[in-house]
Amino acid sequence: HHRRLDRLSSLGVIPGNRIKLHQKKPSFIIQIDETNIALESSIAAEIFVQNG
């Protein structure tokens, strides 16, 4: 679990950062700044976002 959180942090998935969801299937694709990241649904399920 901590390894997964560390990996997400290193990719920029941290509290306060804005992310944009581009795709849900077959995998989640999110954008942080100018970087697109593909995530498995099990990992994406652990990311909580606030709309705004």
mmCIF file with all atom_site columns, N, CA and C in Angstrom:
data_model
loop_
_atom_site.group_PDB
_atom_site.id
_atom_site.type_symbol
_atom_site.label_atom_id
_atom_site.label_alt_id
_atom_site.label_comp_id
_atom_site.label_asym_id
_atom_site.label_entity_id
_atom_site.label_seq_id
_atom_site.pdbx_PDB_ins_code
_atom_site.Cartn_x
_atom_site.Cartn_y
_atom_site.Cartn_z
_atom_site.occupancy
_atom_site.B_iso_or_equiv
_atom_site.pdbx_formal_charge
_atom_site.auth_seq_id
_atom_site.auth_comp_id
_atom_site.auth_asym_id
_atom_site.auth_atom_id
_atom_site.pdbx_PDB_model_num
ATOM 1   N N  . HIS A 1 1  ? 0.833   -1.199 0.000   1.00 0.00 ? 1  HIS A N  1
ATOM 2   C CA . HIS A 1 1  ? 0.000   0.000  0.000   1.00 0.00 ? 1  HIS A CA 1
ATOM 3   C C  . HIS A 1 1  ? 0.872   1.255  0.000   1.00 0.00 ? 1  HIS A C  1
ATOM 4   N N  . HIS A 1 2  ? 1.891   1.292  0.859   1.00 0.00 ? 2  HIS A N  1
ATOM 5   C CA . HIS A 1 2  ? 2.777   2.463  0.912   1.00 0.00 ? 2  HIS A CA 1
ATOM 6   C C  . HIS A 1 2  ? 3.572   2.605  -0.380  1.00 0.00 ? 2  HIS A C  1
ATOM 7   N N  . ARG A 1 3  ? 3.952   1.499  -0.950  1.00 0.00 ? 3  ARG A N  1
ATOM 8   C CA . ARG A 1 3  ? 4.708   1.540  -2.209  1.00 0.00 ? 3  ARG A CA 1
ATOM 9   C C  . ARG A 1 3  ? 3.859   2.189  -3.306  1.00 0.00 ? 3  ARG A C  1
ATOM 10  N N  . ARG A 1 4  ? 2.585   1.850  -3.330  1.00 0.00 ? 4  ARG A N  1
ATOM 11  C CA . ARG A 1 4  ? 1.666   2.418  -4.314  1.00 0.00 ? 4  ARG A CA 1
ATOM 12  C C  . ARG A 1 4  ? 1.510   3.923  -4.096  1.00 0.00 ? 4  ARG A C  1
ATOM 13  N N  . LEU A 1 5  ? 1.361   4.331  -2.843  1.00 0.00 ? 5  LEU A N  1
ATOM 14  C CA . LEU A 1 5  ? 1.238   5.763  -2.536  1.00 0.00 ? 5  LEU A CA 1
ATOM 15  C C  . LEU A 1 5  ? 2.509   6.517  -2.892  1.00 0.00 ? 5  LEU A C  1
ATOM 16  N N  . ASP A 1 6  ? 3.647   5.921  -2.620  1.00 0.00 ? 6  ASP A N  1
ATOM 17  C CA . ASP A 1 6  ? 4.923   6.551  -2.986  1.00 0.00 ? 6  ASP A CA 1
ATOM 18  C C  . ASP A 1 6  ? 5.023   6.721  -4.495  1.00 0.00 ? 6  ASP A C  1
ATOM 19  N N  . ARG A 1 7  ? 4.587   5.720  -5.230  1.00 0.00 ? 7  ARG A N  1
ATOM 20  C CA . ARG A 1 7  ? 4.629   5.786  -6.696  1.00 0.00 ? 7  ARG A CA 1
ATOM 21  C C  . ARG A 1 7  ? 3.714   6.901  -7.206  1.00 0.00 ? 7  ARG A C  1
ATOM 22  N N  . LEU A 1 8  ? 2.497   6.969  -6.677  1.00 0.00 ? 8  LEU A N  1
ATOM 23  C CA . LEU A 1 8  ? 1.571   8.023  -7.090  1.00 0.00 ? 8  LEU A CA 1
ATOM 24  C C  . LEU A 1 8  ? 2.120   9.402  -6.748  1.00 0.00 ? 8  LEU A C  1
ATOM 25  N N  . SER A 1 9  ? 2.723   9.533  -5.580  1.00 0.00 ? 9  SER A N  1
ATOM 26  C CA . SER A 1 9  ? 3.327   10.814 -5.184  1.00 0.00 ? 9  SER A CA 1
ATOM 27  C C  . SER A 1 9  ? 4.420   11.224 -6.153  1.00 0.00 ? 9  SER A C  1
ATOM 28  N N  . SER A 1 10 ? 5.240   10.268 -6.552  1.00 0.00 ? 10 SER A N  1
ATOM 29  C CA . SER A 1 10 ? 6.338   10.588 -7.463  1.00 0.00 ? 10 SER A CA 1
ATOM 30  C C  . SER A 1 10 ? 5.824   11.016 -8.837  1.00 0.00 ? 10 SER A C  1
ATOM 31  N N  . LEU A 1 11 ? 4.608   10.599 -9.184  1.00 0.00 ? 11 LEU A N  1
ATOM 32  C CA . LEU A 1 11 ? 4.001   10.983 -10.457 1.00 0.00 ? 11 LEU A CA 1
ATOM 33  C C  . LEU A 1 11 ? 3.257   12.315 -10.364 1.00 0.00 ? 11 LEU A C  1
ATOM 34  N N  . GLY A 1 12 ? 3.142   12.849 -9.144  1.00 0.00 ? 12 GLY A N  1
ATOM 35  C CA . GLY A 1 12 ? 2.463   14.128 -8.971  1.00 0.00 ? 12 GLY A CA 1
ATOM 36  C C  . GLY A 1 12 ? 1.044   14.018 -8.460  1.00 0.00 ? 12 GLY A C  1
ATOM 37  N N  . VAL A 1 13 ? 0.602   12.800 -8.134  1.00 0.00 ? 13 VAL A N  1
ATOM 38  C CA . VAL A 1 13 ? -0.735  12.614 -7.576  1.00 0.00 ? 13 VAL A CA 1
ATOM 39  C C  . VAL A 1 13 ? -0.626  12.851 -6.074  1.00 0.00 ? 13 VAL A C  1
ATOM 40  N N  . ILE A 1 14 ? -0.743  14.122 -5.705  1.00 0.00 ? 14 ILE A N  1
ATOM 41  C CA . ILE A 1 14 ? -0.620  14.518 -4.306  1.00 0.00 ? 14 ILE A CA 1
ATOM 42  C C  . ILE A 1 14 ? -1.729  15.518 -3.980  1.00 0.00 ? 14 ILE A C  1
ATOM 43  N N  . PRO A 1 15 ? -2.089  15.621 -2.702  1.00 0.00 ? 15 PRO A N  1
ATOM 44  C CA . PRO A 1 15 ? -3.139  16.570 -2.320  1.00 0.00 ? 15 PRO A CA 1
ATOM 45  C C  . PRO A 1 15 ? -2.824  17.977 -2.819  1.00 0.00 ? 15 PRO A C  1
ATOM 46  N N  . GLY A 1 16 ? -3.831  18.601 -3.397  1.00 0.00 ? 16 GLY A N  1
ATOM 47  C CA . GLY A 1 16 ? -3.681  19.969 -3.881  1.00 0.00 ? 16 GLY A CA 1
ATOM 48  C C  . GLY A 1 16 ? -3.380  20.080 -5.361  1.00 0.00 ? 16 GLY A C  1
ATOM 49  N N  . ASN A 1 17 ? -2.844  19.019 -5.964  1.00 0.00 ? 17 ASN A N  1
ATOM 50  C CA . ASN A 1 17 ? -2.565  19.050 -7.408  1.00 0.00 ? 17 ASN A CA 1
ATOM 51  C C  . ASN A 1 17 ? -3.849  18.838 -8.191  1.00 0.00 ? 17 ASN A C  1
ATOM 52  N N  . ARG A 1 18 ? -3.945  19.506 -9.313  1.00 0.00 ? 18 ARG A N  1
ATOM 53  C CA . ARG A 1 18 ? -5.104  19.329 -10.194 1.00 0.00 ? 18 ARG A CA 1
ATOM 54  C C  . ARG A 1 18 ? -4.820  18.189 -11.165 1.00 0.00 ? 18 ARG A C  1
ATOM 55  N N  . ILE A 1 19 ? -5.820  17.317 -11.315 1.00 0.00 ? 19 ILE A N  1
ATOM 56  C CA . ILE A 1 19 ? -5.711  16.250 -12.301 1.00 0.00 ? 19 ILE A CA 1
ATOM 57  C C  . ILE A 1 19 ? -6.926  16.315 -13.220 1.00 0.00 ? 19 ILE A C  1
ATOM 58  N N  . LYS A 1 20 ? -6.749  15.846 -14.419 1.00 0.00 ? 20 LYS A N  1
ATOM 59  C CA . LYS A 1 20 ? -7.832  15.816 -15.395 1.00 0.00 ? 20 LYS A CA 1
ATOM 60  C C  . LYS A 1 20 ? -7.990  14.381 -15.872 1.00 0.00 ? 20 LYS A C  1
ATOM 61  N N  . LEU A 1 21 ? -9.213  13.879 -15.845 1.00 0.00 ? 21 LEU A N  1
ATOM 62  C CA . LEU A 1 21 ? -9.491  12.518 -16.294 1.00 0.00 ? 21 LEU A CA 1
ATOM 63  C C  . LEU A 1 21 ? -9.791  12.538 -17.788 1.00 0.00 ? 21 LEU A C  1
ATOM 64  N N  . HIS A 1 22 ? -9.022  11.772 -18.558 1.00 0.00 ? 22 HIS A N  1
ATOM 65  C CA . HIS A 1 22 ? -9.212  11.707 -20.006 1.00 0.00 ? 22 HIS A CA 1
ATOM 66  C C  . HIS A 1 22 ? -9.958  10.452 -20.439 1.00 0.00 ? 22 HIS A C  1
ATOM 67  N N  . GLN A 1 23 ? -9.803  9.368  -19.697 1.00 0.00 ? 23 GLN A N  1
ATOM 68  C CA . GLN A 1 23 ? -10.368 8.081  -20.135 1.00 0.00 ? 23 GLN A CA 1
ATOM 69  C C  . GLN A 1 23 ? -10.582 7.198  -18.920 1.00 0.00 ? 23 GLN A C  1
ATOM 70  N N  . LYS A 1 24 ? -11.647 6.350  -18.969 1.00 0.00 ? 24 LYS A N  1
ATOM 71  C CA . LYS A 1 24 ? -11.918 5.407  -17.886 1.00 0.00 ? 24 LYS A CA 1
ATOM 72  C C  . LYS A 1 24 ? -11.676 3.955  -18.282 1.00 0.00 ? 24 LYS A C  1
ATOM 73  N N  . LYS A 1 25 ? -11.848 3.631  -19.548 1.00 0.00 ? 25 LYS A N  1
ATOM 74  C CA . LYS A 1 25 ? -11.696 2.241  -19.995 1.00 0.00 ? 25 LYS A CA 1
ATOM 75  C C  . LYS A 1 25 ? -10.870 2.196  -21.259 1.00 0.00 ? 25 LYS A C  1
ATOM 76  N N  . PRO A 1 26 ? -10.045 1.205  -21.464 1.00 0.00 ? 26 PRO A N  1
ATOM 77  C CA . PRO A 1 26 ? -9.806  0.035  -20.621 1.00 0.00 ? 26 PRO A CA 1
ATOM 78  C C  . PRO A 1 26 ? -8.981  0.347  -19.375 1.00 0.00 ? 26 PRO A C  1
ATOM 79  N N  . SER A 1 27 ? -8.257  1.447  -19.372 1.00 0.00 ? 27 SER A N  1
ATOM 80  C CA . SER A 1 27 ? -7.570  1.875  -18.150 1.00 0.00 ? 27 SER A CA 1
ATOM 81  C C  . SER A 1 27 ? -7.843  3.357  -17.965 1.00 0.00 ? 27 SER A C  1
ATOM 82  N N  . PHE A 1 28 ? -7.631  3.822  -16.752 1.00 0.00 ? 28 PHE A N  1
ATOM 83  C CA . PHE A 1 28 ? -7.812  5.240  -16.475 1.00 0.00 ? 28 PHE A CA 1
ATOM 84  C C  . PHE A 1 28 ? -6.609  6.001  -17.013 1.00 0.00 ? 28 PHE A C  1
ATOM 85  N N  . ILE A 1 29 ? -6.863  7.101  -17.677 1.00 0.00 ? 29 ILE A N  1
ATOM 86  C CA . ILE A 1 29 ? -5.783  7.979  -18.112 1.00 0.00 ? 29 ILE A CA 1
ATOM 87  C C  . ILE A 1 29 ? -6.054  9.347  -17.517 1.00 0.00 ? 29 ILE A C  1
ATOM 88  N N  . ILE A 1 30 ? -5.106  9.801  -16.706 1.00 0.00 ? 30 ILE A N  1
ATOM 89  C CA . ILE A 1 30 ? -5.232  11.109 -16.080 1.00 0.00 ? 30 ILE A CA 1
ATOM 90  C C  . ILE A 1 30 ? -4.103  12.004 -16.565 1.00 0.00 ? 30 ILE A C  1
ATOM 91  N N  . GLN A 1 31 ? -4.341  13.299 -16.477 1.00 0.00 ? 31 GLN A N  1
ATOM 92  C CA . GLN A 1 31 ? -3.318  14.271 -16.853 1.00 0.00 ? 31 GLN A CA 1
ATOM 93  C C  . GLN A 1 31 ? -2.992  15.122 -15.640 1.00 0.00 ? 31 GLN A C  1
ATOM 94  N N  . ILE A 1 32 ? -1.694  15.257 -15.381 1.00 0.00 ? 32 ILE A N  1
ATOM 95  C CA . ILE A 1 32 ? -1.188  16.146 -14.346 1.00 0.00 ? 32 ILE A CA 1
ATOM 96  C C  . ILE A 1 32 ? -0.194  17.061 -15.030 1.00 0.00 ? 32 ILE A C  1
ATOM 97  N N  . ASP A 1 33 ? -0.473  18.342 -15.006 1.00 0.00 ? 33 ASP A N  1
ATOM 98  C CA . ASP A 1 33 ? 0.312   19.318 -15.769 1.00 0.00 ? 33 ASP A CA 1
ATOM 99  C C  . ASP A 1 33 ? 0.313   18.884 -17.233 1.00 0.00 ? 33 ASP A C  1
ATOM 100 N N  . GLU A 1 34 ? 1.464   18.605 -17.800 1.00 0.00 ? 34 GLU A N  1
ATOM 101 C CA . GLU A 1 34 ? 1.556   18.207 -19.214 1.00 0.00 ? 34 GLU A CA 1
ATOM 102 C C  . GLU A 1 34 ? 1.783   16.707 -19.388 1.00 0.00 ? 34 GLU A C  1
ATOM 103 N N  . THR A 1 35 ? 1.645   15.941 -18.312 1.00 0.00 ? 35 THR A N  1
ATOM 104 C CA . THR A 1 35 ? 1.945   14.512 -18.338 1.00 0.00 ? 35 THR A CA 1
ATOM 105 C C  . THR A 1 35 ? 0.678   13.672 -18.267 1.00 0.00 ? 35 THR A C  1
ATOM 106 N N  . ASN A 1 36 ? 0.529   12.717 -19.179 1.00 0.00 ? 36 ASN A N  1
ATOM 107 C CA . ASN A 1 36 ? -0.568  11.751 -19.139 1.00 0.00 ? 36 ASN A CA 1
ATOM 108 C C  . ASN A 1 36 ? -0.070  10.470 -18.486 1.00 0.00 ? 36 ASN A C  1
ATOM 109 N N  . ILE A 1 37 ? -0.905  9.919  -17.599 1.00 0.00 ? 37 ILE A N  1
ATOM 110 C CA . ILE A 1 37 ? -0.535  8.727  -16.843 1.00 0.00 ? 37 ILE A CA 1
ATOM 111 C C  . ILE A 1 37 ? -1.662  7.710  -16.953 1.00 0.00 ? 37 ILE A C  1
ATOM 112 N N  . ALA A 1 38 ? -1.335  6.471  -17.309 1.00 0.00 ? 38 ALA A N  1
ATOM 113 C CA . ALA A 1 38 ? -2.311  5.381  -17.353 1.00 0.00 ? 38 ALA A CA 1
ATOM 114 C C  . ALA A 1 38 ? -2.278  4.646  -16.018 1.00 0.00 ? 38 ALA A C  1
ATOM 115 N N  . LEU A 1 39 ? -3.460  4.399  -15.465 1.00 0.00 ? 39 LEU A N  1
ATOM 116 C CA . LEU A 1 39 ? -3.566  3.725  -14.173 1.00 0.00 ? 39 LEU A CA 1
ATOM 117 C C  . LEU A 1 39 ? -4.530  2.554  -14.261 1.00 0.00 ? 39 LEU A C  1
ATOM 118 N N  . GLU A 1 40 ? -4.214  1.472  -13.559 1.00 0.00 ? 40 GLU A N  1
ATOM 119 C CA . GLU A 1 40 ? -5.150  0.364  -13.427 1.00 0.00 ? 40 GLU A CA 1
ATOM 120 C C  . GLU A 1 40 ? -6.314  0.835  -12.567 1.00 0.00 ? 40 GLU A C  1
ATOM 121 N N  . SER A 1 41 ? -7.478  0.234  -12.760 1.00 0.00 ? 41 SER A N  1
ATOM 122 C CA . SER A 1 41 ? -8.658  0.663  -12.011 1.00 0.00 ? 41 SER A CA 1
ATOM 123 C C  . SER A 1 41 ? -8.481  0.489  -10.507 1.00 0.00 ? 41 SER A C  1
ATOM 124 N N  . SER A 1 42 ? -7.733  -0.531 -10.075 1.00 0.00 ? 42 SER A N  1
ATOM 125 C CA . SER A 1 42 ? -7.521  -0.740 -8.639  1.00 0.00 ? 42 SER A CA 1
ATOM 126 C C  . SER A 1 42 ? -6.711  0.396  -8.019  1.00 0.00 ? 42 SER A C  1
ATOM 127 N N  . ILE A 1 43 ? -5.801  0.960  -8.779  1.00 0.00 ? 43 ILE A N  1
ATOM 128 C CA . ILE A 1 43 ? -5.009  2.094  -8.293  1.00 0.00 ? 43 ILE A CA 1
ATOM 129 C C  . ILE A 1 43 ? -5.839  3.370  -8.364  1.00 0.00 ? 43 ILE A C  1
ATOM 130 N N  . ALA A 1 44 ? -6.555  3.559  -9.461  1.00 0.00 ? 44 ALA A N  1
ATOM 131 C CA . ALA A 1 44 ? -7.386  4.754  -9.618  1.00 0.00 ? 44 ALA A CA 1
ATOM 132 C C  . ALA A 1 44 ? -8.451  4.828  -8.527  1.00 0.00 ? 44 ALA A C  1
ATOM 133 N N  . ALA A 1 45 ? -8.924  3.684  -8.066  1.00 0.00 ? 45 ALA A N  1
ATOM 134 C CA . ALA A 1 45 ? -9.953  3.652  -7.026  1.00 0.00 ? 45 ALA A CA 1
ATOM 135 C C  . ALA A 1 45 ? -9.459  4.224  -5.704  1.00 0.00 ? 45 ALA A C  1
ATOM 136 N N  . GLU A 1 46 ? -8.161  4.296  -5.519  1.00 0.00 ? 46 GLU A N  1
ATOM 137 C CA . GLU A 1 46 ? -7.590  4.828  -4.283  1.00 0.00 ? 46 GLU A CA 1
ATOM 138 C C  . GLU A 1 46 ? -7.358  6.336  -4.334  1.00 0.00 ? 46 GLU A C  1
ATOM 139 N N  . ILE A 1 47 ? -7.669  6.962  -5.466  1.00 0.00 ? 47 ILE A N  1
ATOM 140 C CA . ILE A 1 47 ? -7.484  8.402  -5.617  1.00 0.00 ? 47 ILE A CA 1
ATOM 141 C C  . ILE A 1 47 ? -8.822  9.087  -5.385  1.00 0.00 ? 47 ILE A C  1
ATOM 142 N N  . PHE A 1 48 ? -8.852  10.005 -4.447  1.00 0.00 ? 48 PHE A N  1
ATOM 143 C CA . PHE A 1 48 ? -10.063 10.758 -4.149  1.00 0.00 ? 48 PHE A CA 1
ATOM 144 C C  . PHE A 1 48 ? -9.866  12.184 -4.618  1.00 0.00 ? 48 PHE A C  1
ATOM 145 N N  . VAL A 1 49 ? -10.859 12.696 -5.331  1.00 0.00 ? 49 VAL A N  1
ATOM 146 C CA . VAL A 1 49 ? -10.748 14.045 -5.875  1.00 0.00 ? 49 VAL A CA 1
ATOM 147 C C  . VAL A 1 49 ? -11.896 14.913 -5.387  1.00 0.00 ? 49 VAL A C  1
ATOM 148 N N  . GLN A 1 50 ? -11.634 16.199 -5.396  1.00 0.00 ? 50 GLN A N  1
ATOM 149 C CA . GLN A 1 50 ? -12.653 17.182 -5.070  1.00 0.00 ? 50 GLN A CA 1
ATOM 150 C C  . GLN A 1 50 ? -12.887 18.002 -6.328  1.00 0.00 ? 50 GLN A C  1
ATOM 151 N N  . ASN A 1 51 ? -14.115 18.053 -6.780  1.00 0.00 ? 51 ASN A N  1
ATOM 152 C CA . ASN A 1 51 ? -14.439 18.791 -7.995  1.00 0.00 ? 51 ASN A CA 1
ATOM 153 C C  . ASN A 1 51 ? -14.275 20.283 -7.743  1.00 0.00 ? 51 ASN A C  1
ATOM 154 N N  . GLY A 1 52 ? -13.639 20.941 -8.671  1.00 0.00 ? 52 GLY A N  1
ATOM 155 C CA . GLY A 1 52 ? -13.481 22.377 -8.472  1.00 0.00 ? 52 GLY A CA 1
ATOM 156 C C  . GLY A 1 52 ? -12.487 22.897 -9.340  1.00 0.00 ? 52 GLY A C  1
#
